[in-house]
XYZ file of C-alpha atoms in Angstrom:
578
model
C 50.166 50.676 171.206
C 48.464 47.303 170.821
C 47.446 44.655 168.291
C 44.041 45.598 166.908
C 43.621 42.773 164.356
C 45.553 39.742 163.125
C 45.450 38.249 159.623
C 46.914 35.140 158.023
C 47.279 34.506 154.294
C 47.519 30.703 153.890
C 48.037 30.744 150.092
C 50.251 33.487 148.696
C 48.213 35.872 146.540
C 44.808 34.658 147.758
C 42.691 36.437 150.404
C 43.560 36.324 154.084
C 41.587 35.284 157.122
C 41.041 37.071 160.412
C 42.389 35.262 163.478
C 42.408 36.000 167.210
C 45.609 34.238 168.253
C 48.541 32.678 166.429
C 52.022 31.293 167.187
C 55.003 32.951 165.510
C 58.405 31.389 165.159
C 61.920 32.769 165.078
C 63.182 33.696 161.591
C 59.699 32.983 160.234
C 56.254 34.462 160.557
C 52.741 33.589 161.651
C 52.007 29.884 161.724
C 50.377 29.023 158.404
C 51.054 32.390 156.744
C 52.013 32.095 153.057
C 52.375 28.345 153.625
C 52.274 27.686 149.893
C 52.661 29.660 146.672
C 51.561 28.864 143.118
C 54.066 29.667 140.368
C 52.865 31.654 137.365
C 54.854 29.816 134.690
C 57.331 32.595 133.942
C 60.281 30.819 135.607
C 61.131 27.491 137.213
C 60.692 27.372 140.984
C 61.878 24.734 143.436
C 60.018 23.437 146.458
C 61.709 24.434 149.707
C 63.506 27.444 148.187
C 62.474 31.093 148.497
C 61.642 32.876 145.205
C 60.687 36.430 144.279
C 57.000 37.318 144.312
C 57.252 37.899 140.546
C 57.579 34.113 140.169
C 54.082 33.489 141.519
C 50.423 34.062 140.769
C 49.721 37.091 142.930
C 47.093 39.791 143.319
C 49.322 42.390 141.673
C 49.041 40.548 138.356
C 45.633 38.900 138.723
C 43.046 41.004 140.558
C 40.478 38.162 140.363
C 42.344 36.349 143.143
C 40.537 38.491 145.709
C 37.295 36.732 144.747
C 38.570 33.374 146.041
C 37.771 31.976 149.484
C 40.412 30.585 151.856
C 40.133 29.046 155.331
C 42.777 27.164 157.265
C 43.626 25.154 160.355
C 47.356 24.679 159.724
C 48.517 22.599 158.000
C 45.051 21.994 156.492
C 43.820 24.643 154.018
C 40.509 24.901 152.166
C 40.304 26.958 148.955
C 37.294 27.736 146.776
C 37.345 29.266 143.314
C 34.919 32.140 142.619
C 31.367 30.897 142.070
C 32.290 27.359 143.081
C 29.790 25.381 145.191
C 31.104 24.414 148.614
C 31.179 20.747 147.627
C 33.645 21.630 144.829
C 36.182 23.346 147.081
C 39.521 21.724 147.872
C 40.863 20.890 151.310
C 44.508 19.801 151.312
C 47.461 19.244 153.610
C 49.937 22.028 152.877
C 52.730 20.189 154.701
C 52.609 17.136 152.429
C 53.835 16.938 148.798
C 50.651 15.147 147.745
C 48.566 17.986 149.151
C 50.577 20.536 147.204
C 50.075 18.520 144.017
C 46.316 18.538 144.673
C 46.380 22.313 145.003
C 48.446 22.697 141.825
C 45.854 20.771 139.830
C 42.960 22.700 141.370
C 44.521 26.126 140.776
C 45.692 25.225 137.264
C 42.100 24.451 136.304
C 40.980 27.964 137.267
C 43.972 30.295 136.796
C 45.647 30.832 133.392
C 49.394 30.527 133.073
C 51.583 33.550 132.383
C 54.498 31.652 130.861
C 55.753 28.410 129.378
C 57.418 26.858 132.445
C 55.757 24.045 134.436
C 53.621 25.428 137.250
C 54.283 24.290 140.789
C 52.910 24.748 144.282
C 55.907 25.250 146.555
C 56.557 25.958 150.205
C 59.408 26.903 152.503
C 59.752 26.235 156.238
C 59.468 29.986 157.004
C 56.683 30.762 154.508
C 56.893 32.291 151.025
C 56.878 35.876 152.259
C 57.528 38.742 149.795
C 60.657 39.837 151.662
C 63.232 37.071 151.994
C 64.674 38.500 155.213
C 61.358 39.424 156.836
C 58.441 37.297 157.890
C 55.748 39.613 159.191
C 54.078 42.856 158.095
C 52.402 45.588 160.146
C 49.906 48.225 158.993
C 48.916 51.443 160.756
C 45.185 52.066 160.079
C 45.616 55.755 160.964
C 47.986 56.130 158.015
C 45.404 54.489 155.756
C 42.755 56.828 157.162
C 44.926 59.831 156.341
C 45.353 58.541 152.785
C 41.578 57.983 152.579
C 40.962 61.593 153.567
C 43.487 62.894 151.053
C 42.159 60.771 148.197
C 38.491 61.246 149.160
C 37.930 57.489 149.116
C 37.255 55.025 151.912
C 40.259 52.680 151.998
C 40.010 49.522 154.090
C 43.358 48.826 155.840
C 42.963 45.169 154.842
C 43.794 46.016 151.235
C 47.429 46.381 152.366
C 47.454 42.695 153.374
C 49.205 43.165 156.711
C 49.548 40.451 159.361
C 49.146 42.928 162.220
C 46.935 46.014 162.293
C 48.195 48.414 164.946
C 46.180 50.589 167.316
C 47.354 53.733 169.090
C 49.899 55.025 166.582
C 49.582 58.417 164.810
C 49.574 58.453 161.012
C 53.006 57.652 159.525
C 54.556 57.169 162.968
C 55.232 53.554 161.992
C 58.207 54.778 159.937
C 59.734 55.847 163.247
C 59.691 52.199 164.356
C 62.231 51.186 161.708
C 65.390 50.156 163.526
C 63.440 49.413 166.728
C 62.403 46.209 168.503
C 58.742 45.510 169.251
C 58.211 43.335 172.311
C 54.797 41.617 172.455
C 54.791 39.255 175.419
C 57.563 36.737 174.729
C 57.755 37.738 171.058
C 60.454 40.127 169.803
C 60.135 41.595 166.328
C 62.861 43.702 164.686
C 61.338 46.344 162.400
C 63.609 46.369 159.363
C 62.105 48.507 156.588
C 59.000 50.116 155.128
C 56.862 48.392 152.493
C 56.733 49.735 148.945
C 53.228 49.185 147.627
C 52.100 47.853 144.256
C 48.807 47.733 142.361
C 47.524 44.900 144.582
C 46.402 47.698 146.924
C 43.946 48.849 144.245
C 41.612 45.939 145.073
C 38.840 46.449 147.606
C 38.979 43.455 149.985
C 35.253 43.761 150.758
C 33.771 44.172 147.266
C 36.700 42.363 145.524
C 36.606 45.054 142.820
C 39.371 47.378 141.625
C 38.124 50.731 142.891
C 41.288 52.808 143.408
C 44.796 53.298 142.076
C 46.749 52.477 145.214
C 50.272 53.462 144.097
C 49.034 56.636 142.413
C 47.208 57.737 145.593
C 50.369 57.386 147.665
C 52.664 59.001 145.102
C 50.302 61.901 144.458
C 49.371 62.810 147.998
C 52.403 61.774 150.042
C 55.290 61.688 147.553
C 56.254 58.065 148.199
C 54.898 54.545 147.652
C 55.282 53.198 151.178
C 52.573 52.027 153.553
C 53.351 49.630 156.395
C 56.519 48.088 157.789
C 58.250 44.709 157.650
C 59.518 42.859 160.680
C 61.819 39.934 161.404
C 60.802 37.662 164.285
C 63.704 37.301 166.746
C 62.028 35.187 169.435
C 59.110 32.770 169.150
C 55.852 33.047 171.048
C 52.161 33.760 170.552
C 50.441 36.900 169.281
C 46.935 37.750 170.492
C 44.502 40.457 169.446
C 44.577 43.128 172.153
C 48.180 42.439 173.229
C 50.156 45.544 174.184
C 53.322 46.411 172.273
C 56.454 47.833 173.884
C 59.137 49.596 171.851
C 62.831 49.003 172.567
C 66.072 50.059 170.948
C 68.028 47.595 168.847
C 71.279 46.255 170.188
C 74.474 46.692 168.201
C 74.230 43.027 167.150
C 70.752 43.570 165.690
C 71.329 46.698 163.617
C 72.583 44.694 160.633
C 68.955 43.605 160.123
C 68.090 47.101 158.804
C 69.236 47.392 155.161
C 70.296 50.742 153.757
C 67.387 52.290 151.858
C 66.145 55.543 150.327
C 62.671 54.924 151.755
C 60.807 57.166 154.251
C 62.319 57.589 157.747
C 62.509 60.341 160.316
C 65.524 62.639 160.282
C 66.414 65.012 163.113
C 66.920 68.734 162.578
C 70.389 69.671 163.830
C 70.281 73.311 162.812
C 68.109 75.859 161.004
C 69.883 78.963 159.676
C 67.822 81.845 158.264
C 69.590 83.779 155.500
C 68.536 86.990 153.844
C 66.488 86.655 150.637
C 63.980 84.503 152.559
C 66.137 81.370 152.477
C 66.417 78.850 155.291
C 69.178 76.228 155.337
C 68.382 73.077 157.320
C 70.918 70.555 158.558
C 69.400 67.107 158.998
C 70.805 64.011 160.692
C 69.860 60.542 159.453
C 69.662 57.921 162.254
C 70.800 55.170 159.855
C 73.447 57.164 157.938
C 71.621 56.388 154.690
C 72.391 59.902 153.456
C 76.049 58.988 153.190
C 75.323 55.523 151.748
C 73.290 56.871 148.825
C 74.517 60.426 148.414
C 75.964 61.719 145.187
C 76.637 65.364 144.451
C 73.572 66.942 142.832
C 70.928 64.649 144.325
C 67.857 65.852 146.169
C 65.949 64.991 149.318
C 62.175 64.648 149.550
C 60.335 65.874 152.640
C 56.873 64.643 153.611
C 54.072 65.914 155.833
C 50.921 63.982 156.693
C 48.511 66.770 155.637
C 49.394 65.771 152.822
C 52.289 67.958 151.710
C 55.602 67.058 150.116
C 58.395 68.560 148.034
C 61.934 67.957 146.779
C 64.997 69.961 147.874
C 68.503 69.815 146.463
C 71.188 68.591 148.851
C 73.880 71.250 149.115
C 76.338 69.229 151.226
C 76.824 65.962 153.086
C 79.212 65.629 156.020
C 79.422 63.303 159.017
C 76.106 61.624 158.211
C 74.185 64.914 157.968
C 72.839 66.789 154.940
C 72.035 70.426 154.253
C 69.081 71.564 152.152
C 68.272 75.150 151.197
C 64.615 76.225 151.275
C 63.135 79.373 149.743
C 60.063 80.567 151.643
C 57.472 80.463 148.894
C 54.901 77.774 149.535
C 53.095 75.683 152.137
C 55.916 73.141 152.527
C 58.737 75.680 152.767
C 56.797 77.818 155.228
C 56.403 74.805 157.473
C 60.060 73.842 157.135
C 61.022 77.357 158.175
C 59.355 76.789 161.547
C 61.489 73.746 162.379
C 64.052 74.056 165.139
C 66.943 71.922 166.378
C 65.637 68.649 167.791
C 62.503 68.501 165.643
C 61.922 65.430 163.484
C 61.066 65.456 159.794
C 59.907 62.594 157.576
C 62.233 62.370 154.577
C 63.130 59.975 151.783
C 66.014 59.796 149.351
C 68.521 60.925 148.219
C 67.073 60.764 144.692
C 68.018 62.144 141.318
C 69.947 61.544 138.134
C 71.407 65.050 137.744
C 74.611 63.972 139.456
C 78.143 65.238 138.973
C 79.199 62.063 137.181
C 76.310 62.451 134.723
C 76.436 66.167 133.953
C 79.943 67.589 134.444
C 81.750 67.587 131.095
C 84.707 69.372 129.505
C 82.595 72.449 128.721
C 79.655 72.774 131.132
C 77.048 75.493 131.599
C 74.790 76.123 134.616
C 71.709 78.236 133.849
C 69.767 78.804 137.069
C 67.198 81.068 138.664
C 66.269 81.741 142.294
C 66.657 78.735 144.572
C 67.736 76.801 141.457
C 71.306 77.779 142.355
C 71.395 74.963 144.917
C 72.293 72.146 142.460
C 75.469 74.055 141.605
C 76.589 73.805 145.246
C 76.049 70.074 145.255
C 77.519 69.295 141.846
C 80.710 71.307 142.280
C 81.510 69.770 145.651
C 82.322 66.562 143.745
C 85.947 67.577 143.243
C 86.857 64.445 141.283
C 84.302 65.056 138.525
C 84.625 68.836 138.743
C 88.322 68.481 137.934
C 87.317 67.167 134.476
C 85.755 70.517 133.555
C 87.954 72.790 131.428
C 85.445 75.587 130.905
C 82.530 76.450 133.203
C 79.800 78.990 132.416
C 77.472 80.077 135.235
C 74.404 82.228 134.543
C 72.118 82.972 137.485
C 68.967 85.083 137.731
C 67.538 86.310 141.025
C 65.860 89.342 142.476
C 68.293 91.796 144.054
C 71.950 91.458 144.922
C 73.633 88.031 144.963
C 72.251 85.920 147.806
C 74.293 83.882 150.276
C 73.761 80.830 148.078
C 74.984 82.727 145.021
C 78.065 83.823 146.925
C 78.664 80.254 148.005
C 78.348 79.033 144.401
C 81.100 81.479 143.478
C 83.228 80.224 146.363
C 82.939 76.540 145.407
C 83.832 77.384 141.788
C 86.951 79.427 142.646
C 89.272 76.483 143.452
C 88.527 74.834 140.085
C 91.306 74.719 137.541
C 88.704 75.361 134.829
C 88.160 78.690 133.145
C 85.047 80.060 134.906
C 82.759 82.698 133.374
C 79.999 84.034 135.638
C 76.886 86.064 134.792
C 74.504 87.454 137.412
C 71.187 89.113 136.517
C 69.088 91.097 138.977
C 65.571 90.351 137.744
C 64.250 93.525 139.390
C 66.316 95.445 136.817
C 66.203 93.116 133.811
C 66.304 89.461 132.812
C 68.800 87.888 130.381
C 67.793 87.958 126.747
C 67.494 84.838 124.645
C 70.703 85.844 122.877
C 72.584 86.233 126.171
C 71.518 82.783 127.351
C 72.411 81.337 123.948
C 75.925 82.757 124.205
C 76.370 80.900 127.508
C 75.106 77.470 126.425
C 76.253 77.316 122.786
C 78.854 74.637 122.052
C 78.666 73.264 125.596
C 79.009 69.527 126.164
C 76.507 69.718 129.021
C 73.867 72.230 130.123
C 72.285 72.092 133.592
C 69.071 74.116 134.004
C 67.265 74.634 137.287
C 64.637 77.174 138.290
C 60.923 77.955 138.091
C 58.940 75.888 135.620
C 58.540 78.579 132.965
C 62.210 79.584 133.123
C 63.430 76.004 132.969
C 61.187 75.085 130.075
C 62.120 78.147 128.007
C 65.865 77.568 128.467
C 65.400 73.895 127.629
C 63.550 74.825 124.418
C 66.340 77.265 123.516
C 68.963 74.552 123.948
C 67.004 72.228 121.676
C 66.644 74.988 119.073
C 70.417 75.510 119.195
C 70.938 71.865 118.311
C 72.250 70.705 121.678
C 71.507 66.951 121.905
C 68.711 66.154 124.420
C 71.019 63.818 126.329
C 73.309 66.800 127.018
C 70.490 68.913 128.508
C 69.759 68.299 132.187
C 66.884 70.103 133.877
C 65.376 70.001 137.357
C 61.846 71.183 138.113
C 60.682 69.941 141.469
C 56.996 69.622 140.661
C 54.512 67.421 142.475
C 52.387 64.933 140.495
C 49.072 66.147 139.104
C 46.430 65.231 141.682
C 43.727 64.551 139.096
C 46.020 63.003 136.490
C 43.623 60.075 135.902
C 40.892 62.488 134.793
C 43.156 63.750 132.024
C 43.210 60.438 130.147
C 39.895 58.792 131.042
C 38.658 59.337 127.473
C 41.641 57.573 125.871
C 40.633 54.315 124.126
C 41.946 50.928 125.244
C 44.921 49.842 123.182
C 47.570 47.134 123.000
C 51.004 47.248 124.640
C 53.764 44.771 123.868
C 57.183 44.510 125.535
C 59.945 43.026 123.402
C 62.465 41.955 126.054
C 60.029 40.463 128.586
C 57.600 39.124 125.985
C 54.693 40.633 127.934
C 51.581 41.741 126.075
C 48.461 43.343 127.504
C 45.661 45.773 126.708
C 45.990 49.176 128.350
C 42.762 50.739 129.645
C 42.298 54.186 131.252
C 41.593 52.619 134.638
C 45.065 50.997 134.513
C 46.676 54.394 135.068
C 49.842 55.657 133.391
C 52.050 53.273 131.449
C 54.354 52.665 134.404
C 51.474 51.466 136.569
C 50.111 49.282 133.787
C 53.550 47.724 133.210
C 53.919 46.968 136.928
C 50.447 45.402 137.039
C 51.434 43.201 134.100
C 54.464 41.949 136.026
C 57.083 43.909 134.065
C 60.030 45.057 136.182
C 59.930 48.670 134.987
C 62.428 51.291 136.215
C 61.101 54.299 138.128
C 62.047 56.863 140.754
C 60.111 60.124 141.131
C 56.898 58.962 139.364
C 56.232 62.600 138.517
C 58.006 63.101 135.178
C 60.904 65.059 136.660
C 63.867 62.674 137.001
C 63.830 60.671 133.740
C 64.608 57.393 135.500
C 61.534 55.640 134.032
C 62.513 56.256 130.399
C 62.300 53.302 128.006
C 62.734 53.030 124.252
C 59.563 53.238 122.175
C 59.911 50.818 119.248
C 56.485 51.255 117.621
C 53.469 53.516 117.965
C 53.147 56.724 119.944
C 52.245 57.930 123.428
C 50.514 60.978 124.837
C 51.540 63.029 127.875
C 48.376 64.166 129.708
C 50.749 66.017 132.071
C 53.769 67.508 130.318
C 56.963 66.061 131.876
C 59.799 68.294 132.984
C 62.531 65.700 132.409
C 64.083 65.576 128.960
C 64.782 62.260 127.255
C 66.705 61.163 124.209
C 65.020 60.749 120.855
C 63.023 57.526 120.714
C 62.613 57.327 124.506
C 59.441 57.927 126.507
C 58.692 58.537 130.186
C 56.322 55.814 131.362
C 55.376 57.491 134.649
C 53.418 60.314 132.956
C 52.445 58.848 129.571
C 49.632 56.726 128.148
C 49.520 54.921 124.780
C 47.869 56.929 122.003
C 47.813 53.845 119.743
C 49.184 50.274 119.906
C 52.803 50.484 121.071
C 55.858 48.280 121.461
C 58.435 48.987 124.168
C 62.007 47.741 124.527
C 61.572 46.356 128.034
């Protein structure tokens, strides 16, 4: 592995420049990288203090920034606005307050404010990097190439704005460097986490035009939003294009640099047990113990392959830093998982999910499941504290043939409960439960959990609604992948206005902006999200005015007056409570 290219970004948000050699300093980054940043007027910022990227004029919120020109010989920087003659560019000293004032005046004349606060050009000794604890970013061009192939679009690795482009690393192998030390000559860099991408990656660095939906490409094809890794410089030195990179293990004193995340990392297969009924149960070990840090009964794990392939699987148990997932052999992902053996590595992310024991176990609870959908029951009922609150538990399960091992285990985990438990098992090869039989199970329940194939889940959900069960008491899980061609489904929608009451943000939505969630993020709104596929409900916000359309019908249910931003577009001018 070696350094293929080096890039420096002298002014945060503006284009970078290619360099052949550059000093790096401990607890900082490349000399002259993100030397200064221009505030966007939404908040007050102070010179010398680190601030969130949302405080500044950045490419995510203003795609025209890619049209600027920037050159530097630190601490001197030259910037040119789009279409500006060379004699009207500005050269300033980024290390001097007077130089930063000059830049503020120059940028203010060309870039509109986004708020009412005074705009400032600020700097910090270590650079105004996006991540406060990191100072350098690395991109694997082979990962970008794999994404290009999947999305059928030529993506330049430079659109991910990395300081170092790596050579000699297979696609997505950079996630295996998290928690490692990279030694490049005298320089030591601790790789601390992966980089979650935003809409800035939609801009082509060569043409300066928006020609792709960067986050949507990642979410659709690979099931996550991460491309690249962050590093913290531990020892100073010089980086040169062509330098070889050695990988070392972190010492015990350095492991605190890696924060606990749900982001992609490689887990190790400890065991693979094949049950009857074409079910395989995998036990996976997390090198960082993030499973235990973020686990809650009922959550699910997401597995990723570089083909691209990805899918969600319910966690059935967590013990000693390892998790178990149950996989039914009925699809490309599950067939590949079934071939894994002890010692193999698997790219995973999570745990995710909102169907947790604390959220769904109530005094009178019903589980209505089919096939592999029995797995959430195993996870939810292992939370003994919340399970003890259940007085009456109804379990209805549909599967082909006699009860499977997972069905038997669901019975076993329910037996120690003090609740009254009523179980119903239907062999679908003989007959399926009638609408009336399902209704008798869910009626008058405080909470109904539904999990199974899409058609089954949707029909039971509709029955619950027809019975008058409040939407907030209906919890369903359908582990569907995003629609690959989702953008084609709403390209004919007209542009329309979106206003956000809490943030005060207003903008015009256009089909090329993507779904509402992506448009909100591009407008600088800190919008909640998780699965980005309409299955978890985490992105729900209150719709105050207007209406939205769902080009792809979501599987998650939401309360009246709420919408799911990750799969909706405005059908008319709307106002959101965000």
